[in-house]
Amino acid sequence: MPAPRQHDLSPPEELNQALRELIEIVRTADLKQVDLAGPIERIRGLRDDLRPLVVPGMRMQSSLVYETPDADAAEGEPETSAPPAAFRAEHPSDFFPYSPLVGSFNPISPPATMRRVDAGEHFEIHGEVTLGAAFNGPPDCVHGGVIAALFDELLGSTCVVNGVGGYTGTLSVVYRTPTPLGTPLHMRGWHDRSERRKVFAKGTLHVGDTLCAQAEGIFVQSENLHSPSG
């Protein structure tokens, strides 16, 4: 599992990390001839202990509780597909803490570490991730669908930090070589161009100097965000 990003884990982050470690062990353990009654009882006990804390409502990557924007405060301001603070955030995990790819508060997240990098005219997103056996596809390699999801997050976050976030319209992935499990992977995403409401972003995934996969995504901005000069 990757090391925490330059800060001590909070109790909720530590709980999520422990769950990731448990998932990895359960995925790789031979459990066929083992009496699992005790572990199952303990896990269900934890489930029952935490169930009263579940918050109902719309599920968001950016927050646990959905809050309706204040109509008066928002008057005259364009609707955005991400909080304004996201445009200034250094790490996508800061504005998507519940993401299944980068979120420290999501136990199925690896989590991938991504950061904003100033590339001159636009920001890029650079990142690293090590994917364990829970993400296995071909023998000792990462599942292709997981790679596609990783690119969706990478390219979508690239659009967000450039202030042109939108919904995924299309995502095209080219798999160049098998992507290994348990190996540090390096990502780069960049804004390619914009055509009215369509935003084009591209990205690559490497292990060392080897290109494992590359992708291009078209993200569609909300009509409320679009302007004739956009």
XYZ file of C-alpha atoms in Angstrom:
230
model
C 0.000 0.000 0.000
C 1.280 3.532 -0.741
C 2.495 5.685 2.123
C 0.220 8.473 3.397
C 0.658 11.784 1.566
C 2.887 13.953 3.746
C 0.628 13.914 6.791
C -0.426 11.627 9.596
C -3.575 9.636 9.022
C -6.736 10.821 10.715
C -8.781 8.098 12.474
C -11.224 7.780 9.515
C -8.298 7.545 7.062
C -6.621 4.961 9.277
C -9.826 2.907 9.353
C -10.061 3.022 5.549
C -6.411 2.004 5.238
C -6.980 -0.939 7.583
C -9.921 -2.018 5.430
C -7.733 -1.871 2.298
C -5.164 -4.076 3.993
C -7.906 -6.512 5.030
C -9.275 -6.643 1.463
C -5.786 -7.415 0.125
C -5.323 -10.234 2.654
C -8.770 -11.740 2.022
C -8.166 -11.556 -1.749
C -4.878 -13.467 -1.510
C -5.594 -15.907 1.350
C -6.579 -19.564 0.895
C -9.747 -19.697 2.989
C -11.277 -22.965 1.774
C -10.300 -25.168 4.726
C -10.423 -22.497 7.449
C -13.063 -21.979 10.129
C -14.132 -18.407 9.364
C -16.981 -18.158 11.846
C -14.947 -15.975 14.230
C -13.664 -13.482 11.632
C -17.107 -13.215 10.040
C -18.691 -12.516 13.429
C -16.106 -9.821 14.222
C -16.531 -8.130 10.851
C -20.306 -8.171 11.160
C -19.946 -6.768 14.674
C -17.919 -3.854 13.293
C -20.542 -3.378 10.572
C -23.280 -3.182 13.199
C -21.233 -0.771 15.348
C -20.779 1.658 12.458
C -24.193 1.324 10.808
C -25.843 4.010 13.021
C -23.320 6.534 11.676
C -24.441 6.146 8.055
C -25.600 9.467 6.608
C -28.556 9.254 4.193
C -28.832 11.298 1.033
C -27.206 11.856 -2.340
C -23.745 10.295 -2.703
C -20.923 12.625 -3.729
C -17.187 12.203 -4.389
C -16.544 15.676 -3.007
C -18.358 15.400 0.326
C -20.283 13.059 2.580
C -23.323 15.322 2.835
C -24.850 17.044 -0.185
C -25.619 20.664 0.522
C -27.922 22.667 -1.746
C -26.184 25.883 -2.854
C -27.449 29.066 -1.222
C -29.605 30.689 -3.900
C -28.891 34.237 -2.714
C -25.138 33.721 -2.448
C -25.044 32.013 -5.828
C -27.101 34.651 -7.687
C -25.272 35.750 -10.794
C -22.599 33.066 -10.351
C -22.296 30.226 -12.895
C -23.039 26.700 -11.801
C -19.861 24.619 -11.652
C -19.282 20.880 -11.838
C -16.828 21.055 -8.923
C -16.394 23.368 -5.933
C -14.448 26.567 -6.821
C -11.763 25.525 -4.325
C -11.070 22.543 -6.603
C -9.581 24.879 -9.193
C -6.940 25.903 -6.660
C -6.403 22.546 -4.981
C -3.056 20.854 -5.390
C -4.353 17.287 -5.016
C -7.553 15.804 -6.524
C -8.005 13.875 -3.272
C -8.551 17.238 -1.565
C -11.720 17.888 -3.584
C -12.701 14.234 -4.203
C -12.012 12.640 -0.769
C -14.661 9.937 -1.360
C -13.454 9.015 -4.860
C -13.051 5.282 -5.600
C -9.661 6.097 -7.173
C -8.000 8.835 -5.097
C -10.226 9.183 -2.034
C -8.668 8.537 1.364
C -12.207 8.112 2.794
C -13.165 5.334 0.353
C -11.960 1.836 1.312
C -12.023 0.547 -2.266
C -9.703 3.342 -3.411
C -6.059 2.163 -3.944
C -5.679 5.185 -3.287
C -3.860 6.779 -6.218
C -1.823 9.879 -5.413
C -2.353 12.706 -7.898
C -1.155 16.308 -7.803
C -1.505 19.452 -9.869
C 1.599 20.585 -11.783
C 2.009 23.988 -13.439
C 2.896 23.307 -17.080
C 2.699 26.888 -18.327
C -0.487 27.553 -20.278
C -2.393 24.814 -18.429
C -2.074 22.659 -15.344
C -1.258 18.974 -15.661
C -2.000 16.171 -13.232
C 0.876 13.862 -12.342
C 0.468 10.853 -10.104
C 1.554 7.514 -8.791
C -0.273 4.379 -7.747
C 0.585 0.808 -6.800
C -2.281 -1.601 -7.426
C -2.546 -4.773 -5.391
C -4.233 -8.108 -5.974
C -7.722 -6.667 -5.423
C -7.310 -5.064 -8.874
C -6.076 -8.203 -10.647
C -7.089 -8.982 -14.237
C -4.697 -11.055 -16.377
C -2.131 -13.124 -14.447
C -0.155 -10.787 -12.165
C -1.464 -7.761 -14.077
C -3.989 -4.996 -13.468
C -7.529 -5.420 -14.824
C -8.077 -3.338 -17.966
C -11.303 -1.872 -16.588
C -9.445 -0.583 -13.542
C -6.938 1.136 -15.829
C -9.827 2.779 -17.699
C -11.328 4.004 -14.424
C -7.929 5.363 -13.401
C -7.708 7.320 -16.654
C -11.243 8.641 -16.180
C -10.211 10.077 -12.816
C -6.869 11.357 -14.115
C -8.319 13.152 -17.128
C -11.408 14.363 -15.302
C -9.246 15.851 -12.559
C -7.054 17.479 -15.191
C -10.120 19.259 -16.554
C -11.261 20.300 -13.074
C -7.965 21.922 -12.043
C -8.020 23.868 -15.315
C -11.507 25.191 -14.551
C -13.157 23.236 -17.381
C -14.601 20.269 -15.511
C -17.433 18.335 -17.116
C -19.097 14.971 -17.506
C -17.248 12.169 -19.263
C -18.530 11.962 -22.838
C -16.138 9.417 -24.286
C -13.007 7.705 -23.009
C -10.671 5.893 -25.398
C -7.911 3.728 -23.934
C -5.096 2.090 -25.868
C -3.372 -0.728 -23.966
C 0.254 -0.903 -25.034
C 1.629 -3.555 -22.685
C 0.351 -5.448 -19.616
C 0.336 -3.329 -16.462
C 1.912 -5.207 -13.527
C 0.455 -5.560 -10.058
C 2.427 -4.459 -7.023
C 4.619 -2.090 -9.025
C 4.734 1.714 -8.815
C 2.911 3.189 -11.815
C 3.286 6.772 -13.004
C 0.507 8.856 -14.555
C 0.394 12.107 -16.468
C -2.713 13.909 -17.685
C -2.933 17.130 -19.675
C -5.477 19.428 -21.308
C -5.225 19.058 -25.081
C -7.827 21.520 -26.380
C -11.361 22.802 -25.971
C -14.096 23.097 -28.595
C -17.024 25.024 -27.151
C -18.516 22.700 -24.505
C -16.192 19.800 -25.348
C -12.906 19.535 -23.448
C -10.245 17.130 -24.740
C -7.728 15.668 -22.299
C -5.012 13.065 -22.775
C -2.978 10.899 -20.444
C -0.368 8.192 -20.133
C 0.404 5.399 -17.692
C 3.996 4.168 -17.341
C 5.969 1.659 -15.321
C 9.503 2.987 -15.411
C 10.206 3.959 -19.026
C 7.607 1.531 -20.402
C 4.312 2.931 -21.692
C 1.575 0.629 -20.411
C -1.462 2.549 -21.683
C -2.589 5.888 -23.040
C -5.978 7.532 -23.208
C -7.978 10.414 -24.590
C -11.189 11.647 -23.041
C -13.839 14.106 -24.182
C -15.549 15.859 -21.276
C -18.738 17.836 -21.801
C -19.266 20.981 -19.760
C -22.636 21.963 -18.380
C -24.522 24.447 -20.549
C -24.444 26.827 -17.574
C -20.637 26.804 -17.731
C -20.337 27.301 -21.451
C -19.903 30.697 -23.061
C -19.391 31.565 -26.748
C -15.720 32.333 -26.082
C -15.161 29.054 -24.160
